[in-house]
Every structure is written in structure tokens, then in C-alpha cells.
XYZ file of C-alpha atoms in Angstrom:
678
model
C -6.762 -8.609 -18.369
C -3.723 -10.566 -18.996
C -1.729 -7.182 -18.474
C -3.671 -7.470 -14.605
C -1.876 -10.387 -13.669
C 1.484 -9.386 -14.489
C 0.603 -7.088 -12.216
C -0.469 -9.132 -9.410
C 2.585 -10.618 -9.571
C 4.567 -7.604 -8.919
C 3.019 -7.084 -5.942
C 4.282 -10.128 -4.434
C 6.558 -9.324 -2.133
C 9.587 -10.860 -3.634
C 13.501 -10.832 -2.334
C 13.852 -9.063 -5.220
C 11.127 -5.733 -4.587
C 10.785 -5.727 -0.865
C 12.498 -4.374 1.840
C 14.982 -6.321 4.456
C 13.814 -3.383 6.807
C 9.877 -2.395 8.250
C 9.630 -0.192 9.900
C 6.272 0.349 12.489
C 4.414 3.077 14.239
C 3.086 4.792 17.154
C 0.047 4.159 19.295
C -1.336 4.151 22.353
C -5.282 2.139 22.183
C -5.067 1.656 26.066
C -5.587 5.872 26.477
C -8.509 6.072 24.691
C -12.024 4.645 26.398
C -12.922 1.274 24.193
C -16.218 2.015 23.864
C -15.481 5.201 22.192
C -12.254 3.666 20.365
C -14.703 0.835 18.673
C -17.834 3.214 18.261
C -17.142 3.490 14.779
C -17.745 7.404 14.254
C -14.767 8.504 16.875
C -11.535 9.445 14.918
C -8.360 8.529 17.953
C -4.977 10.646 17.625
C -2.079 8.547 18.315
C 0.281 10.339 19.829
C 2.655 12.207 17.176
C -0.166 13.358 15.801
C 0.132 17.547 16.049
C -3.807 18.951 14.644
C -3.891 20.420 11.402
C -0.278 19.539 10.645
C 0.179 18.793 7.392
C -1.064 15.589 4.520
C -2.800 14.278 7.728
C -5.436 12.207 6.079
C -7.512 9.873 8.711
C -11.072 7.858 8.881
C -12.729 5.180 10.428
C -13.766 2.514 9.468
C -17.053 2.713 8.904
C -16.838 6.691 6.821
C -14.371 4.062 4.811
C -16.790 1.050 4.314
C -19.957 3.956 3.258
C -17.510 4.896 0.216
C -18.579 3.071 -3.048
C -16.062 1.224 -4.533
C -14.293 -0.340 -1.991
C -16.711 -4.021 -2.473
C -16.419 -4.706 1.577
C -12.103 -3.424 2.400
C -12.049 -0.393 5.040
C -8.489 0.136 3.044
C -9.968 0.483 -0.136
C -10.828 3.906 0.555
C -7.144 5.096 1.109
C -7.879 5.819 -3.002
C -10.139 8.467 -2.290
C -7.181 10.713 -0.292
C -5.559 13.747 -2.216
C -2.429 12.750 -3.236
C -3.178 9.420 -3.766
C -2.238 8.382 -7.197
C -2.767 4.582 -8.776
C -1.865 3.582 -12.438
C -5.458 2.712 -12.733
C -8.703 1.172 -11.547
C -7.847 -2.397 -10.716
C -4.988 -3.250 -8.038
C -5.448 -0.295 -5.886
C -2.300 -2.141 -3.641
C 0.220 -0.318 -5.975
C -0.183 3.143 -4.971
C 1.687 6.225 -6.242
C 1.757 8.770 -2.562
C 3.442 12.262 -4.517
C 5.889 10.826 -6.980
C 6.986 8.574 -4.653
C 7.088 4.108 -5.662
C 4.998 1.551 -3.816
C 7.814 0.539 -1.729
C 8.379 3.931 -0.261
C 5.664 3.361 1.179
C 5.469 1.746 4.852
C 2.244 -0.670 5.568
C 1.448 -1.225 9.257
C -0.340 -2.236 11.894
C 0.403 -0.868 15.123
C 3.809 -1.965 14.932
C 3.241 -5.053 13.726
C 4.298 -6.018 10.706
C 2.625 -7.834 7.841
C 4.214 -9.458 4.747
C 1.870 -8.337 2.578
C -0.823 -6.132 2.533
C -3.436 -6.747 -0.674
C -3.930 -10.277 -1.518
C -3.480 -10.498 -5.254
C -5.529 -9.018 -7.568
C -5.576 -5.819 -5.273
C -9.059 -6.708 -4.205
C -9.419 -7.269 -0.452
C -6.651 -6.681 1.969
C -5.529 -8.990 3.794
C -7.228 -6.729 7.222
C -10.260 -8.209 7.985
C -13.276 -5.691 8.197
C -14.434 -5.899 11.158
C -10.817 -5.784 12.760
C -10.254 -2.405 10.629
C -10.628 1.021 13.545
C -9.750 3.655 11.720
C -6.840 3.971 8.531
C -4.374 7.177 9.532
C -2.156 8.162 6.182
C 0.540 10.135 6.382
C 1.289 11.631 3.152
C 4.493 13.515 3.766
C 6.138 14.961 6.336
C 5.198 13.169 9.500
C 6.899 12.626 13.425
C 10.358 10.871 14.020
C 8.015 7.875 15.367
C 7.755 6.187 11.706
C 10.633 5.368 8.603
C 10.364 5.252 5.565
C 10.986 7.883 2.723
C 7.189 8.197 0.776
C 4.912 7.663 3.571
C 2.964 5.881 5.785
C -0.387 4.405 5.992
C -1.072 2.833 9.577
C -3.889 0.479 10.622
C -5.596 0.749 13.996
C -7.423 -2.511 14.709
C -10.506 -2.414 16.872
C -9.624 -4.476 20.776
C -11.304 -7.195 21.604
C -13.966 -5.732 24.383
C -15.745 -9.199 25.851
C -19.366 -7.405 24.156
C -19.872 -10.978 22.568
C -21.429 -9.741 19.460
C -19.851 -10.950 16.777
C -20.807 -10.820 12.417
C -21.025 -13.772 9.332
C -20.958 -12.426 5.968
C -21.664 -13.420 2.252
C -20.026 -11.564 -0.572
C -19.991 -12.520 -3.963
C -16.251 -13.637 -3.761
C -15.296 -14.080 -0.493
C -17.296 -14.813 3.022
C -15.914 -14.474 6.942
C -17.296 -14.148 9.531
C -16.048 -12.390 13.189
C -16.748 -12.942 16.913
C -15.557 -10.413 19.859
C -15.938 -12.196 23.218
C -15.328 -12.423 27.530
C -12.757 -15.127 28.444
C -13.514 -13.362 32.177
C -13.742 -10.382 33.955
C -11.034 -8.701 32.531
C -9.752 -11.270 29.493
C -10.986 -10.661 26.159
C -10.638 -12.074 22.965
C -11.349 -11.283 18.983
C -11.219 -13.763 15.963
C -12.299 -13.436 12.635
C -10.976 -15.196 9.379
C -12.069 -14.854 5.637
C -11.789 -17.378 2.516
C -12.318 -16.479 -0.752
C -14.258 -19.111 -3.678
C -14.024 -17.118 -6.711
C -11.795 -20.324 -7.625
C -14.153 -22.704 -6.559
C -16.931 -21.385 -8.960
C -14.570 -19.515 -11.335
C -14.400 -22.953 -13.565
C -17.775 -22.889 -14.000
C -17.955 -19.564 -15.690
C -14.616 -18.734 -17.345
C -11.328 -20.938 -18.272
C -9.817 -19.239 -20.868
C -8.277 -14.929 -20.176
C -7.299 -14.238 -23.751
C -6.285 -15.462 -26.931
C -5.993 -14.690 -30.255
C -8.460 -15.528 -33.252
C -5.791 -16.034 -35.432
C -3.590 -18.667 -33.943
C -5.233 -20.836 -31.596
C -1.258 -21.276 -29.996
C -1.266 -17.951 -28.297
C -3.692 -17.907 -25.442
C -4.156 -17.094 -20.828
C -6.177 -20.052 -19.458
C -6.664 -19.963 -15.569
C -5.251 -23.643 -14.117
C -6.498 -21.957 -10.177
C -8.226 -19.358 -10.141
C -7.162 -17.006 -7.954
C -8.076 -17.942 -4.141
C -6.753 -16.914 -0.941
C -7.906 -16.673 2.877
C -6.374 -14.361 6.336
C -7.539 -15.144 9.814
C -6.925 -12.785 12.350
C -6.645 -12.777 16.926
C -6.795 -10.075 18.974
C -6.291 -11.346 22.604
C -6.370 -8.587 26.032
C -5.904 -8.832 29.627
C -5.857 -5.813 31.490
C -4.555 -5.857 35.034
C -4.058 -2.095 37.202
C -3.096 -0.268 35.110
C -0.773 -2.793 32.310
C -2.795 -4.350 29.530
C -1.703 -7.202 27.768
C -2.327 -8.393 24.277
C -0.782 -11.250 21.778
C -2.043 -10.162 18.178
C -1.743 -12.264 15.022
C -1.859 -12.026 11.618
C -1.910 -15.003 8.324
C -2.431 -14.960 5.351
C -2.415 -16.994 1.572
C -2.991 -16.338 -1.835
C -2.431 -19.361 -4.736
C -2.343 -18.077 -8.107
C -2.089 -20.635 -11.917
C -2.059 -19.526 -14.825
C -0.525 -20.699 -18.042
C 0.540 -18.425 -20.923
C 1.416 -19.121 -24.664
C 1.096 -15.198 -25.706
C 4.739 -14.721 -26.283
C 5.374 -17.589 -28.203
C 6.583 -15.837 -31.358
C 7.747 -13.370 -29.552
C 9.669 -14.702 -26.382
C 9.995 -18.174 -26.947
C 11.073 -18.443 -22.905
C 8.568 -15.667 -21.649
C 5.539 -18.537 -21.975
C 4.312 -20.674 -19.399
C 3.151 -21.760 -16.732
C 2.492 -18.950 -13.842
C 2.541 -20.362 -10.549
C 2.025 -17.793 -6.675
C 2.034 -19.148 -3.696
C 2.898 -16.524 -0.753
C 2.092 -17.039 2.520
C 3.012 -14.948 6.058
C 1.951 -14.476 9.617
C 2.648 -12.331 12.227
C 2.158 -12.532 15.802
C 3.062 -10.186 18.582
C 3.053 -9.374 21.892
C 2.369 -6.250 23.641
C 2.478 -4.457 26.732
C 0.814 -1.602 27.538
C 1.100 1.118 30.525
C -0.263 4.215 31.359
C 0.570 6.412 34.209
C -0.093 9.927 35.447
C 1.453 12.140 32.847
C 3.806 9.066 30.830
C 2.443 5.380 29.073
C 4.409 3.218 27.651
C 4.012 0.666 25.088
C 6.324 -2.586 24.346
C 5.539 -5.321 21.134
C 8.170 -8.362 20.594
C 7.718 -9.566 17.267
C 7.983 -12.254 14.944
C 7.254 -12.698 10.890
C 7.613 -14.782 8.916
C 6.002 -15.175 5.574
C 6.763 -18.126 2.975
C 6.702 -17.657 -1.215
C 7.073 -20.012 -3.092
C 6.616 -18.940 -7.114
C 7.251 -20.949 -9.939
C 7.145 -19.129 -13.487
C 7.638 -20.096 -17.886
C 8.604 -23.936 -19.000
C 11.990 -22.829 -18.035
C 11.184 -23.099 -14.748
C 12.482 -19.786 -13.596
C 11.247 -19.969 -9.584
C 12.084 -17.489 -5.978
C 12.290 -19.265 -2.538
C 12.134 -17.190 -0.254
C 11.955 -17.530 3.279
C 11.837 -14.334 4.679
C 11.421 -14.206 9.049
C 12.304 -10.797 11.614
C 12.433 -10.892 14.774
C 11.481 -7.294 16.545
C 11.205 -5.199 19.334
C 9.540 -2.279 19.727
C 9.493 0.306 22.767
C 8.416 3.712 23.512
C 7.404 5.863 26.321
C 5.419 9.443 25.801
C 5.587 12.097 28.753
C 2.520 15.074 28.857
C 4.432 17.315 31.242
C 2.989 21.432 30.871
C 3.344 22.277 27.721
C 5.585 19.218 26.008
C 5.266 16.284 24.902
C 8.172 14.523 25.264
C 8.505 10.679 23.619
C 11.327 8.268 23.331
C 11.637 5.392 22.049
C 13.983 2.130 20.021
C 14.007 -0.267 17.292
C 16.105 -3.771 17.465
C 15.115 -5.837 14.837
C 16.553 -9.724 13.025
C 16.405 -10.601 9.880
C 17.245 -14.351 8.446
C 15.866 -15.031 4.951
C 17.081 -18.026 3.715
C 16.784 -17.531 -0.666
C 17.068 -19.376 -3.834
C 15.707 -17.991 -7.261
C 16.650 -18.983 -10.729
C 15.741 -15.937 -13.662
C 16.120 -13.276 -15.815
C 16.726 -9.867 -13.360
C 13.630 -7.615 -12.161
C 12.216 -5.305 -14.633
C 12.528 -2.146 -12.844
C 11.012 0.253 -15.994
C 8.302 -0.420 -18.239
C 10.856 -1.013 -20.920
C 13.137 -3.891 -20.884
C 14.965 -6.652 -23.253
C 13.025 -10.335 -23.844
C 13.592 -12.245 -20.946
C 14.488 -14.606 -23.942
C 17.471 -12.012 -24.494
C 18.227 -12.121 -20.700
C 20.987 -13.820 -18.620
C 19.752 -16.319 -16.054
C 20.503 -15.216 -12.613
C 21.330 -18.078 -9.376
C 21.171 -16.876 -6.243
C 21.787 -19.597 -3.059
C 22.291 -18.211 0.388
C 20.989 -16.784 3.385
C 20.588 -13.345 3.752
C 21.230 -11.089 7.383
C 20.468 -8.698 8.935
C 20.356 -7.017 12.826
C 18.614 -3.371 12.117
C 18.014 -0.403 15.088
C 17.204 2.771 15.599
C 16.076 5.211 18.026
C 14.242 8.461 18.121
C 13.128 11.279 20.011
C 11.091 14.156 19.954
C 8.978 17.032 21.800
C 5.443 18.456 20.028
C 6.160 22.411 22.529
C 2.274 24.375 22.937
C 4.381 27.230 22.620
C 1.205 29.779 22.932
C -2.539 29.357 22.662
C -1.882 29.279 19.380
C 1.728 28.031 18.355
C 3.481 24.494 18.564
C 5.399 22.755 17.396
C 7.064 19.734 16.670
C 11.126 18.563 16.419
C 13.628 15.674 16.578
C 16.008 13.318 15.582
C 15.842 10.035 14.150
C 18.845 7.519 13.712
C 19.372 4.330 12.715
C 22.243 1.602 11.302
C 21.846 -1.490 10.068
C 25.301 -3.978 10.064
C 23.722 -5.589 6.549
C 26.447 -4.798 4.479
C 28.130 -1.992 4.472
C 24.789 0.464 4.579
C 25.905 1.601 8.279
C 24.026 4.781 10.233
C 22.029 8.017 10.022
C 20.309 10.471 11.346
C 17.134 12.424 10.187
C 16.031 15.803 12.164
C 12.150 16.767 10.794
C 10.070 19.657 12.750
C 6.651 21.012 11.821
C 5.018 23.641 13.380
C 0.528 24.533 13.242
C -0.250 28.798 13.895
C -3.936 29.069 14.397
C -4.921 32.159 13.721
C -9.164 31.225 15.259
C -10.583 28.010 16.269
C -11.996 27.743 12.020
C -8.222 28.864 10.573
C -4.884 27.657 10.407
C -1.370 27.530 8.187
C 1.598 24.698 9.508
C 4.330 23.490 7.540
C 6.337 20.454 8.235
C 9.879 19.990 6.991
C 11.999 16.331 7.291
C 14.913 14.347 5.844
C 13.628 10.442 5.466
C 15.492 7.662 4.070
C 15.907 3.771 3.717
C 17.344 1.257 1.898
C 17.365 0.903 -1.440
C 15.411 -2.520 -3.263
C 17.211 -5.731 -2.003
C 18.093 -7.157 -5.500
C 20.252 -3.680 -6.370
C 22.386 -4.165 -3.592
C 23.337 -8.111 -3.644
C 25.634 -10.019 -6.135
C 23.648 -11.228 -8.363
C 21.254 -8.917 -9.546
C 22.849 -5.866 -8.381
C 25.513 -4.122 -7.332
C 26.981 -5.113 -3.717
C 30.112 -2.539 -3.341
C 26.749 -0.018 -2.297
C 26.344 1.230 0.468
C 24.284 4.389 0.108
C 21.126 5.248 1.882
C 18.142 6.125 -0.409
C 16.619 9.256 0.432
C 14.750 12.049 0.338
C 13.434 15.350 2.028
C 9.850 16.949 2.359
C 9.228 19.784 2.854
C 5.624 20.992 2.987
C 2.873 23.672 3.691
C -1.567 23.578 4.857
C -4.234 25.671 4.753
C -7.321 24.254 6.963
C -10.431 26.867 6.987
C -13.242 25.370 8.583
C -16.670 27.156 6.976
C -20.045 28.266 9.164
C -21.830 26.067 6.885
C -19.884 22.519 8.800
C -17.683 22.356 5.632
C -13.624 22.429 5.364
C -11.283 23.195 2.869
C -7.926 21.944 3.092
C -4.892 23.055 0.511
C -1.798 21.833 1.084
C 1.394 22.466 -1.420
C 4.471 19.930 -1.219
C 7.614 19.307 -2.158
C 9.893 16.063 -2.288
C 13.619 16.223 -2.549
C 14.352 11.938 -3.670
C 18.679 11.708 -3.258
C 21.460 8.821 -3.593
C 18.199 6.380 -5.808
C 19.576 3.374 -6.621
C 19.314 3.462 -10.437
C 20.763 1.218 -13.395
C 24.286 1.530 -14.511
C 25.621 -0.329 -17.540
C 28.806 -1.795 -16.218
C 27.819 -2.692 -12.232
C 24.075 -3.142 -12.622
C 22.631 -0.487 -10.319
C 24.571 2.502 -8.790
C 23.255 4.697 -5.318
C 23.526 8.225 -7.511
C 20.123 9.249 -8.591
C 18.034 11.996 -8.386
C 14.882 12.836 -8.380
C 11.778 15.679 -7.679
C 8.149 15.533 -7.087
C 6.093 19.004 -6.605
C 2.432 19.237 -6.288
C -0.324 20.060 -4.902
C -3.580 18.670 -2.538
C -7.391 20.231 -2.372
C -9.784 19.199 -0.582
C -13.468 20.343 -0.094
C -16.160 18.226 2.648
C -19.760 19.570 4.033
C -22.143 18.276 5.597
C -25.211 18.329 5.259
C -27.839 16.680 7.363
C -27.718 13.390 6.162
C -25.424 14.757 2.876
C -21.736 13.921 3.344
C -19.903 15.081 0.007
C -15.972 14.969 -0.735
C -13.912 16.396 -3.305
C -10.353 16.317 -4.055
C -8.113 17.623 -6.691
C -4.576 16.720 -6.785
C -1.569 17.823 -9.133
C 1.453 16.238 -8.889
C 4.571 16.461 -10.812
C 7.464 13.454 -10.187
C 10.411 12.731 -12.447
C 13.653 10.789 -12.082
C 16.821 9.595 -13.748
C 16.039 6.753 -14.267
C 20.436 5.927 -15.933
C 24.267 6.651 -15.323
C 24.009 7.469 -18.874
C 22.178 10.651 -18.587
C 21.727 13.293 -15.593
C 17.911 13.876 -17.024
C 14.880 13.374 -14.484
C 12.115 11.490 -16.594
C 8.680 11.480 -15.930
C 7.695 7.903 -14.486
C 4.729 5.383 -13.899
C 3.372 7.160 -10.749
C 3.082 11.061 -12.757
C -0.065 10.958 -12.603
C -0.713 14.956 -13.043
C -4.280 15.203 -12.437
C -6.512 13.649 -10.039
C -10.329 14.595 -9.256
C -13.148 12.597 -7.383
C -16.011 13.078 -5.642
C -17.994 10.670 -3.171
C -21.053 11.085 -1.660
C -23.390 9.332 1.068
C -26.534 9.897 1.591
C -28.820 8.317 4.436
C -32.953 7.872 4.391
C -35.575 6.110 5.960
C -33.185 4.971 9.068
C -32.267 1.839 7.233
C -31.277 3.402 3.257
C -28.103 4.363 2.050
C -26.591 5.492 -0.943
C -22.926 6.433 -2.202
C -21.373 7.085 -5.803
C -17.909 7.665 -6.270
C -16.307 9.046 -9.240
C -13.015 9.352 -9.810
C -11.217 11.290 -13.494
C -7.096 10.983 -13.255
C -4.379 11.579 -16.551
C -4.069 8.394 -17.726
C -0.277 6.662 -17.191
C 3.032 6.795 -19.417
C 4.621 4.372 -20.442
C 7.057 4.032 -22.637
C 6.707 3.380 -26.648
C 8.130 1.210 -28.701
C 9.531 2.902 -31.980
C 11.805 -0.282 -33.919
C 12.942 -3.756 -33.709
C 16.008 -5.486 -34.371
C 16.518 -9.022 -34.005
C 17.928 -12.023 -32.498
C 18.367 -15.894 -32.892
C 17.382 -18.221 -30.017
C 18.186 -22.214 -29.678
C 18.374 -21.627 -34.028
C 15.115 -18.902 -34.491
C 15.151 -15.570 -35.211
C 12.774 -13.226 -33.127
C 12.230 -9.439 -33.141
C 13.217 -7.356 -29.999
C 11.883 -3.305 -29.938
C 13.683 -0.985 -29.974
C 11.978 2.098 -27.271
C 12.095 5.609 -27.510
C 11.955 7.799 -25.307
C 11.081 6.841 -21.408
C 8.143 6.953 -20.878
C 7.014 9.654 -23.274
C 3.514 8.968 -23.909
C 0.535 8.827 -21.886
C -2.566 5.214 -21.707
C -6.589 7.257 -22.103
C -7.100 9.801 -18.919
C -8.863 6.629 -17.142
C -12.510 6.887 -15.479
C -13.933 5.592 -12.802
C -17.394 5.414 -11.453
C -18.229 3.070 -8.081
C -21.906 3.199 -6.494
C -23.075 1.599 -3.693
C -26.122 0.998 -1.946
C -26.686 0.032 1.534
C -29.996 -1.745 3.890
C -30.551 -2.283 7.567
C -33.131 -4.160 8.869
C -32.804 -5.831 12.749
C -30.123 -7.742 12.611
C -29.718 -7.578 9.226
C -26.919 -5.968 6.370
C -27.151 -5.730 3.156
C -24.967 -3.837 0.371
C -24.712 -3.597 -3.962
C -21.916 -2.455 -5.363
C -21.127 -1.910 -8.465
C -18.110 -0.981 -9.424
C -16.655 0.182 -12.386
C -20.274 1.433 -13.720
C -18.351 3.852 -16.793
C -16.986 0.307 -18.337
C -20.644 0.003 -19.513
C -19.518 2.670 -21.499
C -16.012 2.306 -22.324
C -12.892 0.385 -20.058
C -9.686 2.466 -19.053
C -6.791 1.161 -21.031
C -4.068 -0.788 -18.810
C -1.821 -0.667 -21.701
C -0.771 -1.460 -25.226
C -1.242 -4.288 -27.088
C 1.511 -5.427 -29.696
C 1.934 -7.971 -32.879
C 4.284 -10.348 -33.275
C 6.287 -7.086 -35.070
C 5.652 -4.900 -32.426
C 4.232 -2.764 -33.931
C 0.606 -1.986 -31.828
C -2.874 -3.397 -32.438
C -4.996 -3.276 -30.038
C -4.380 -1.595 -26.055
C -5.140 -4.191 -23.190
C -8.326 -2.764 -21.166
C -8.723 -2.409 -17.090
C -11.005 -4.678 -15.223
C -15.053 -4.320 -16.770
C -18.420 -3.717 -14.855
C -18.268 -6.258 -11.736
C -21.181 -6.077 -9.500
C -20.422 -6.726 -5.438
C -23.111 -8.230 -3.349
C -22.810 -8.357 0.761
C -25.147 -9.788 3.043
C -24.488 -9.987 6.853
C -25.850 -11.305 9.977
C -25.199 -8.956 12.997
C -25.278 -10.648 16.770
């Protein structure tokens, strides 16, 4: 459990782990009928989407909510896609896609950036379920309208229709409401809000998170249980061929813990851990729809504030990240061509104060008590520009070709500019069998803390980059089942890796290759999905050696089964089961001694990086749903496997760094959801 607090802190979007750039995605939601779009069974194909192209995963919000283990949040369904792996079953926000690290996957909502996507702990996203229309995940080989090195997750909201409908939901851990209203003949509004209340009742149930029976000094206790809220609003107005919308998202997370477990191992890393992060985004959008052309223009402001304090040494991170952005895209349909051209302009201003040790970049590091304290007090500023253009050419009724370029430039330090070419080809052998391939170059700047003075190397001026090589074989059978087989290879270059003299150098290399297999079948009221993923991912870790090591995202085997059965019109039951290889970790093979304030302590000596693995992970979730009139009920049993055997989250060491058991992931977690729709 204690390890979960640390994992939660990693997900907070500090300057030290975040990008100054936030990229955008494409949407032309007004092109399709609003009624169809909001009907949860219809998938909408955005511009740039090419049928049967590799690595494209889609799911509607309704389909996602019927997957066991989502806890009433459709974004949790991302874990069921072949090619998406997580290091444990607790923190769904830490997703590793095809050997890419979490920061290399870009999450956006129809171009509109969010400060962070998942609340602390990963059990809920910051997007209301009723606002989520569909989820598109592009795991590799995506088109030039997207700017990221690894993968893209694109959330499409449900735009209001003035239906006058809404809902109130009460769960075991949170409550929310949503309402879609008509304000005028062509003006509609959607509003929603959610608040967790586990913090209001948890202190009646649990206070001490972890303790040492042999030493009462060593314990971890909550002083403020995790609490969060989020709110969303979409206001739309249509005038002829023009649709205007005002879109807003806000979220806040707080957590306070007191930890004395390391008092005899790492005396500085002891005491309070206070997390307070809030973010809001507001955007104004204008969509114009012509006979053969659509345009989409978005102006937005993102503001994320972080105020984290940790340890009794009063280490802290204070940051106010403000981003202004302008996005424009136009699409023309001319004969056999779909032409796209667009541009992005972003300006970032981020006053930041830090008094802390350097952030860990791997699972092995010297104790905090031995590390230098770094002070930062400055404002980081950047302007970024991007131009992109592409064409989807239907060469023949059976051959489709997508080609384009993405050019980018930034004035952040001396990173300069670059151009990424990307192509894809689809051949339909028949109506039920297709083969496709996609190849492209993808780039993004290294993590900010690796390139700034104090923590990193400010002389780094090279974008990290990846080359994607993907294939896809897609077959639909007469019994309504489908089989998709997708091998891939990714090559990483110019990675910012550790350097003993300069902190970091952008000279690292890496690779990831693997295979995704997805089989789906629908028989009457039964839906079945079986997914298998294989991945081999390695990266260079230090300039001292060119050897590439596996890292925490190297989860070779993942096998998943998801089933949903509807009966008696009002009842349904679903189950989700997963097996995955255990996450790799670096073993401790000995100790050294060091002195802090006149007292002697021991520090670990690590073996070969990530040379051992935790035990395999198992996940079993069950969901039962019932509808009657305006009422909906859902009973969810998550981590049922923990009733028999809990999954291992990490290795526990005593004060001499000898193995002393293990940390366990969250145990059996029941949830009851009651929803009234009006």
C-alpha cells in the first residue's frame, strides 16, 4: 500500500516530469448527426482516420462502461486494448504502450489540453463519464495531425443536444451529476460535476496505512485522505454552417500523508507528503462546414497549479503552468482525395520554485539523504509552432494511401525545428480481409527536468525521436467474429539518458518490437473479446555503456479476456480477466555505509538494472448491472483475484536492505453504483 502513495505522486504533472508542449488532435464533430454521435453504439471516424490502417483502437463510452473493472469510468477501458500494458492493476494512469514510457503518450480532448488526465491513484479520470462520447487510441503509425513520440489517446466528448435529460449518480467512493439543457433555439449547454467523498468517511475506517509491528516509530498514516473534484461544461450555438462552442474542464486533487518508515534507512525521506494540484482549461471553438470543406479553429487557455511539500526537510515544488494555444485545421474532399492542412501556435509561461533532490529516473538511486538539494526559482517560457499537411488518396477502390509531413519549431533553449514524414497504405483483398502498413517519424522534447539547469543539462538541444514500422492483418469471418494481427517495430534515438559529468546527454538509443492479436465475437446478446500482446522493450540508460536494458515498461506477455452478456432486457453481467508478466526491477545485492549528521547509515548497492521480475500479475473483475425505469444499478467486484492471492507491487527491504517480504497491490475492491436518469 505504501508503494501506491509513491506511484500516485509520480502521476502528478510537475514541471520535473512534464512537457512544456501539449499537442492536439483532430475533430470535426459537427460533420455527423448529433443524435447519432450521442447514441452510444455509433463510432465516429475522424478526419485522418483510415479504415483498416494499423494500430487504431476505438470504443464508445457505453461499451467501455460495460467492461468489468472500469469502476464507472470509461477511460479505464484503455487497459483492455491489445498493446496497452500497466505495471500493476492499481494505477491505470501509468500506461505503457508498445514499449513507450507514459510521458510519450499524448492524452487530449478534441484538441483541448488537460493538465492531467487521472486523479491521484488512477481510479478515476478527470473527465465525467457522461461527457465522454468515444475513445480513440492510436498506438503507433498515426498521421501528421498528432504530435507525440509514442502513442495518442483522443477523447471525444458528447456535445449537448438540448435534450433536457440528465442524471444523478451515487457510488461508494464518489458522486456526480450531469445535465443537457436547451437555452435557445440553436443554443445548448452540458454541465457536470463530481466529488469524491472517501476522504469524508475513510478516517472512520482506516488511519494507519502501513506499520512495523516491531518498531512503533515506523508507520505511514493519512492526515488527509485522497480527495478530488472535477467539473465540465460545454456550451454550443449553431448559426447556419457555423457551430460555436465554449468548453471548460476543471479538476483538483489533494492528499496528505505522514511517513516515518524510512527513519533508520533514509532520515531525510521522512515526514509529510502533501499534494495539492489543480487544473482548468477553457477553450472557444469555431467549426465551419461547407459542401466539400470543413474547418476547425480552437483558441484555449490551460492553467495548472502545483503546490507539493514533502519530508520534514521542507522540500517543495511550486509551479503555475499557463499555456495559451491557437489551433486551426481545414479539410477538403476533392474526388479521390481528402486533403488536410493545419497549424498550431502555443505560448507557455511557467513560474516555478523548487527546493528538492533530483527526481529519480529509474527504480534505483542513492538515498535522498545522500543527494544534493537543488534550488530553482525562475520562469520558464516558450513559444512553439507546428505546420502539418497530408492527403488520403483512394488510389483504387481497393488501395488507399495516406502521406504527409509535420513540421515543428520551438524557441525553448536551442531546440530549433524539425520535420516528420509519415505514410500509410491499406489494401483490401476483399470486403472482409485487409492488409496495411504505416511508417513514420515522431519527435518530442525530452522531459523538462533533463534539460534545465540544476536538474539536467541546459546544453541539450536535440529532440528525442522514434521511428514506427507497423503492419496490420484484419479478417472478418462469416460468424460475425473478427481477428486483427498487428506486428510492429519502434526505434528510439536521441533519448536523454544519465551522464555522470553532465547529468544528462541526448544520445540514448532504444527499441521496442512486438505483436498484438485481438479476437472479437458477438453472438446474440453475448460479446466476447480476447487480446494477447507480446512486447520486447529495451533502452540505453547511461552514457557509460551502449548496452540497452529492459525497463519498467517491458511487460512481455499480456493475455486478456472480456465478456459481456445481456439477458431479460434489464440485466447484464460482464467479466474481465487478465494475466501479465511481472514488472522488471533492479535488485539490491549489497550495501555501503554513509554518515548523515554524525550518524552512520547504510545505502544500497544495486545489481544489473531491471534484471529481476516481480511475480506475474492476475486481475479478475466482475460487474452486474440492472435497469428498471429511470434507475440503473451496478455492482462491481474489482480485484477478485486478491481474495485468493494479491499481486506484488514491489520488494520490501529492512533497514539493512535485506529482502523482507513484499508490498502488495490493492486488495479486493467492491463498488456499488446507483444512477437516476431524468
